[in-house]
Tab-separated table of C-alpha atoms in Angstrom:
chain	number	residue	atom	x	y	z
A	1	MET	CA	66.246	53.721	121.346
A	2	ASP	CA	63.130	53.459	119.637
A	3	VAL	CA	60.082	52.995	122.206
A	4	GLN	CA	56.703	51.398	121.174
A	5	LYS	CA	53.599	51.052	123.129
A	6	LYS	CA	50.085	49.580	122.916
A	7	LEU	CA	47.171	49.216	124.610
A	8	VAL	CA	46.392	45.572	125.767
A	9	GLN	CA	43.654	43.671	127.554
A	10	CYS	CA	45.005	42.575	131.218
A	11	LYS	CA	43.014	39.981	133.432
A	12	TYR	CA	43.939	39.350	136.908
A	13	GLU	CA	42.823	36.794	139.584
A	14	TYR	CA	42.223	38.820	142.938
A	15	TRP	CA	40.962	36.389	145.618
A	16	ASP	CA	37.705	35.149	143.996
A	17	GLN	CA	37.356	37.998	141.621
A	18	THR	CA	38.615	38.051	138.054
A	19	LEU	CA	39.324	41.434	137.070
A	20	ASN	CA	39.472	42.991	133.738
A	21	CYS	CA	41.427	45.932	132.713
A	22	ASN	CA	43.204	47.932	130.090
A	23	GLY	CA	46.815	47.972	130.060
A	24	GLN	CA	49.966	49.041	128.077
A	25	ASP	CA	52.541	46.998	126.471
A	26	PHE	CA	55.974	48.509	126.019
A	27	LYS	CA	58.768	47.752	123.804
A	28	PHE	CA	62.179	49.080	123.943
A	29	THR	CA	64.679	48.654	121.022
A	30	SER	CA	67.807	49.897	120.589
A	31	CYS	CA	71.016	48.715	118.024
A	32	ASN	CA	74.861	49.144	118.539
A	33	MET	CA	74.932	49.515	122.057
A	34	PRO	CA	78.346	48.896	123.749
A	35	SER	CA	79.209	46.024	125.857
A	36	THR	CA	79.561	46.687	129.824
A	37	LYS	CA	82.514	45.098	130.964
A	38	ASP	CA	83.920	44.422	134.736
A	39	ASP	CA	86.711	46.669	135.830
A	40	GLY	CA	88.525	46.634	138.744
A	41	PHE	CA	88.038	50.083	139.793
A	42	VAL	CA	84.067	49.891	139.284
A	43	TRP	CA	81.895	48.897	141.985
A	44	HIS	CA	79.135	47.284	139.424
A	45	SER	CA	79.542	47.436	135.750
A	46	GLU	CA	75.877	47.358	135.347
A	47	ASP	CA	75.600	50.794	136.747
A	48	TYR	CA	77.161	52.199	133.267
A	49	SER	CA	74.855	49.742	131.115
A	50	ASN	CA	71.935	50.870	129.053
A	51	LYS	CA	68.922	49.726	130.706
A	52	VAL	CA	65.069	50.559	131.260
A	53	THR	CA	63.933	49.984	134.809
A	54	ALA	CA	60.661	49.918	136.292
A	55	GLU	CA	58.904	49.539	139.551
A	56	LEU	CA	55.430	49.180	141.093
A	57	LYS	CA	54.116	52.825	142.074
A	58	SER	CA	50.829	51.972	143.302
A	59	PHE	CA	48.534	49.309	143.293
A	60	HIS	CA	44.695	50.162	142.890
A	61	ILE	CA	41.068	48.587	142.574
A	62	PRO	CA	38.116	50.576	142.932
A	63	GLY	CA	35.983	50.107	145.582
A	64	ILE	CA	38.731	47.586	147.227
A	65	ILE	CA	41.881	48.501	147.681
A	66	TYR	CA	44.117	51.329	147.379
A	67	LYS	CA	47.954	50.877	148.133
A	68	THR	CA	51.163	53.176	147.369
A	69	TYR	CA	54.599	52.321	147.245
A	70	SER	CA	58.024	54.304	146.789
A	71	LYS	CA	57.508	57.963	146.170
A	72	GLU	CA	60.128	59.310	148.223
A	73	TRP	CA	62.917	57.892	150.774
A	74	LYS	CA	60.736	58.572	153.507
A	75	ASP	CA	58.197	56.175	151.870
A	76	ILE	CA	61.124	53.413	151.825
A	77	ASP	CA	61.696	54.308	155.559
A	78	SER	CA	57.824	53.670	156.385
A	79	LEU	CA	57.689	50.461	154.682
A	80	LEU	CA	61.037	49.025	156.108
A	81	LEU	CA	59.691	50.342	159.708
A	82	ASP	CA	56.560	48.729	159.244
A	83	ASP	CA	58.231	45.603	157.894
A	84	ASP	CA	57.997	42.216	160.648
A	85	ASP	CA	61.555	41.077	159.563
A	86	PHE	CA	62.778	45.043	159.967
A	87	GLY	CA	61.363	47.365	161.679
A	88	TYR	CA	59.786	44.876	164.242
A	89	ARG	CA	63.580	43.671	165.088
A	90	LEU	CA	64.326	46.879	166.485
A	91	GLY	CA	62.078	46.577	169.306
A	92	LYS	CA	63.299	43.493	170.553
A	93	SER	CA	64.489	42.795	174.218
A	94	ASN	CA	68.197	42.565	174.814
A	95	PRO	CA	69.459	38.720	174.772
A	96	PHE	CA	72.798	39.571	176.273
A	97	ARG	CA	71.703	41.372	179.585
A	98	SER	CA	72.913	39.056	182.339
A	99	GLU	CA	76.084	38.887	180.212
A	100	MET	CA	76.435	42.728	180.032
A	101	LYS	CA	75.417	42.891	183.608
A	102	ALA	CA	78.126	40.217	184.975
A	103	ALA	CA	80.760	42.355	182.308
A	104	LYS	CA	79.817	45.708	184.431
A	105	ILE	CA	79.119	47.466	180.944
A	106	TYR	CA	76.127	49.337	182.457
A	107	ASN	CA	78.178	51.014	184.598
A	108	ILE	CA	80.822	52.276	182.032
A	109	LYS	CA	80.085	56.228	181.812
A	110	ASP	CA	81.660	56.941	179.004
A	111	ASN	CA	79.728	56.289	175.520
A	112	THR	CA	82.306	55.331	173.010
A	113	GLU	CA	84.063	52.729	175.974
A	114	LYS	CA	80.467	51.629	176.255
A	115	ILE	CA	79.671	50.991	172.503
A	116	ILE	CA	83.103	49.097	171.834
A	117	ALA	CA	82.396	46.808	175.198
A	118	ILE	CA	78.999	45.967	173.767
A	119	TYR	CA	80.277	45.361	170.390
A	120	LYS	CA	82.901	42.978	171.845
A	121	LEU	CA	80.605	41.473	174.109
A	122	LEU	CA	78.362	40.701	170.691
A	123	LYS	CA	81.588	39.104	168.619
A	124	LYS	CA	82.218	36.692	171.511
A	125	ASN	CA	78.838	35.251	171.522
A	126	LEU	CA	77.951	35.478	167.638
A	127	LYS	CA	79.626	34.748	164.731
A	128	TRP	CA	79.315	36.272	161.172
A	129	ASN	CA	78.436	33.508	158.675
A	130	GLY	CA	80.158	35.551	155.718
A	131	ASN	CA	76.847	36.877	154.279
A	132	TYR	CA	75.073	40.302	153.581
A	133	SER	CA	71.330	40.579	154.070
A	134	LEU	CA	68.664	43.540	154.722
A	135	TYR	CA	66.347	41.720	156.889
A	136	GLY	CA	66.539	39.689	160.010
A	137	ARG	CA	65.628	36.377	161.261
A	138	PRO	CA	64.126	35.570	165.148
A	139	PHE	CA	66.587	36.459	167.547
A	140	ARG	CA	65.819	32.816	168.777
A	141	ASN	CA	67.182	31.146	165.748
A	142	ILE	CA	70.404	33.232	165.901
A	143	LEU	CA	70.962	32.272	169.496
A	144	LYS	CA	70.397	28.626	168.479
A	145	ASP	CA	72.973	28.413	165.608
A	146	GLY	CA	75.516	31.291	167.305
A	147	SER	CA	75.990	32.558	163.938
A	148	GLY	CA	73.825	35.098	161.543
A	149	ASP	CA	74.477	37.511	158.631
A	150	ASN	CA	75.185	40.993	159.185
A	151	ALA	CA	71.464	42.138	159.647
A	152	ASP	CA	70.795	39.058	162.022
A	153	LEU	CA	73.829	40.470	164.195
A	154	ASN	CA	73.225	44.005	163.722
A	155	PHE	CA	69.864	43.562	164.950
A	156	VAL	CA	70.850	42.242	167.980
A	157	LEU	CA	73.434	44.738	168.364
A	158	ILE	CA	71.031	47.794	168.266
A	159	ASN	CA	69.101	46.527	170.692
A	160	MET	CA	71.844	45.673	172.973
A	161	PHE	CA	72.903	49.216	172.368
A	162	ASN	CA	69.544	51.062	172.817
A	163	GLU	CA	68.869	48.873	176.173
A	164	ALA	CA	72.038	49.952	177.599
A	165	GLY	CA	71.371	53.738	176.910
A	166	ILE	CA	73.066	54.344	173.485
A	167	LYS	CA	70.844	55.458	170.700
A	168	ALA	CA	71.326	53.283	167.653
A	169	VAL	CA	69.936	53.265	164.286
A	170	PRO	CA	70.362	50.656	161.067
A	171	VAL	CA	72.120	52.838	158.240
A	172	VAL	CA	70.516	50.936	155.078
A	173	MET	CA	72.530	50.852	151.594
A	174	SER	CA	73.417	49.221	148.614
A	175	THR	CA	76.338	47.032	149.078
A	176	ARG	CA	79.351	47.903	146.388
A	177	ASP	CA	78.331	44.633	144.534
A	178	HIS	CA	74.644	45.494	144.500
A	179	GLY	CA	75.143	48.632	142.638
A	180	ARG	CA	75.318	52.509	143.338
A	181	LEU	CA	71.956	53.616	145.112
A	182	PRO	CA	69.752	55.729	142.758
A	183	VAL	CA	69.177	58.694	145.074
A	184	GLY	CA	66.819	60.447	142.664
A	185	PHE	CA	64.893	57.343	142.220
A	186	PRO	CA	63.567	56.062	145.446
A	187	SER	CA	63.153	52.242	145.686
A	188	LEU	CA	63.066	49.458	148.152
A	189	TYR	CA	64.761	46.900	146.144
A	190	SER	CA	67.916	48.913	145.560
A	191	LEU	CA	68.574	48.325	149.274
A	192	ASN	CA	70.511	45.171	150.512
A	193	SER	CA	72.102	45.694	153.740
A	194	PHE	CA	72.715	48.059	156.490
A	195	VAL	CA	75.147	49.191	159.254
A	196	VAL	CA	74.691	50.296	162.710
A	197	GLY	CA	74.927	53.680	163.676
A	198	ALA	CA	75.427	54.524	167.265
A	199	TYR	CA	75.208	57.760	168.961
A	200	THR	CA	78.370	58.978	171.054
A	201	ASN	CA	76.455	61.901	172.188
A	202	ASP	CA	73.730	64.007	170.800
A	203	SER	CA	75.219	64.928	167.556
A	204	THR	CA	78.158	62.468	166.799
A	205	MET	CA	77.335	59.125	165.245
A	206	VAL	CA	79.916	56.119	164.773
A	207	TYR	CA	79.699	53.350	162.712
A	208	LEU	CA	79.672	49.120	163.326
A	209	ASP	CA	78.801	46.449	161.319
A	210	SER	CA	79.103	42.684	162.699
A	211	SER	CA	81.180	41.700	159.723
A	212	GLU	CA	83.966	43.642	160.731
A	213	ASP	CA	86.325	42.759	163.847
A	214	ASP	CA	88.114	45.946	164.387
A	215	GLY	CA	85.270	48.114	165.758
A	216	LEU	CA	84.460	51.665	165.394
A	217	ASN	CA	84.161	53.212	161.755
A	218	VAL	CA	85.812	50.430	160.191
A	219	LEU	CA	83.987	48.471	157.613
A	220	PRO	CA	84.265	46.247	155.200
A	221	ALA	CA	85.007	47.523	151.449
A	222	THR	CA	81.728	46.273	150.269
A	223	LEU	CA	79.999	48.358	152.862
A	224	LEU	CA	82.099	51.721	152.258
A	225	THR	CA	79.402	53.126	149.812
A	226	ASP	CA	77.864	56.901	149.037
C-alpha cells in the first residue's frame, strides 16, 4: 500500500467564530487487493478485509476547549456512564415494583431463583421488538409501547435487579454481524449492544438478554461473541 500525505489549509465554524488551521490530507493507494466474500463460518466478512480505520482522539481549540476521547477501554467505560442514554438509564426506579411485591419476589432468599423470577416478570410485561441496540429510551416510552429493543428492556431489567438487591451491570459488546471487537483499539463506535450480567453471589455472574426467552446463560448466536 502506498501512503501519500500533504499539508492542507482547513477552516471550521465554531459557534460564531471562524477557525483556521493546518491539516494533513492522506491518500492511500493499493492494487490487486483480494475481494472479501461472505462465508457461513465467518461472523463478519469485513473483519478480514484490508482497510484503514480512523477515529477522533481529541478536540483542542487553544484557549477555548479541550476534550479527549477514547484512549483506553476504561475511557470508553467513562463515556458510556456519563451518557444520558446509557449511564443515566442505570439509575432509574423500578417500574414493576408493585408487580414484584405482589409476586412475593422480594421474599425469595436464593439469588439465582430471584434472578429467574424477575426475568420472567419482565418478559411477561414487555416484549422484545426484534432489534438490538446500545442505547435506551425513556422508561415511560417503553412502558407505553409495551415493547422495545434489547437495550430498552435490558435497562429496565438491570434496575429491577438492583432494586431487589441483585447486583447487575451492562456487559457491552459488538454483535457478530457488527464485527469483532478490536481489543487493542478502544473505540466507542465498535460497540452496538449489551447483555445483562447479574451476580448470584460475590464472584459468580450469570448472563441474560431480553431478546432470549430461555433465561440464564442462554444467549442468541449473534450475542455469543469474544
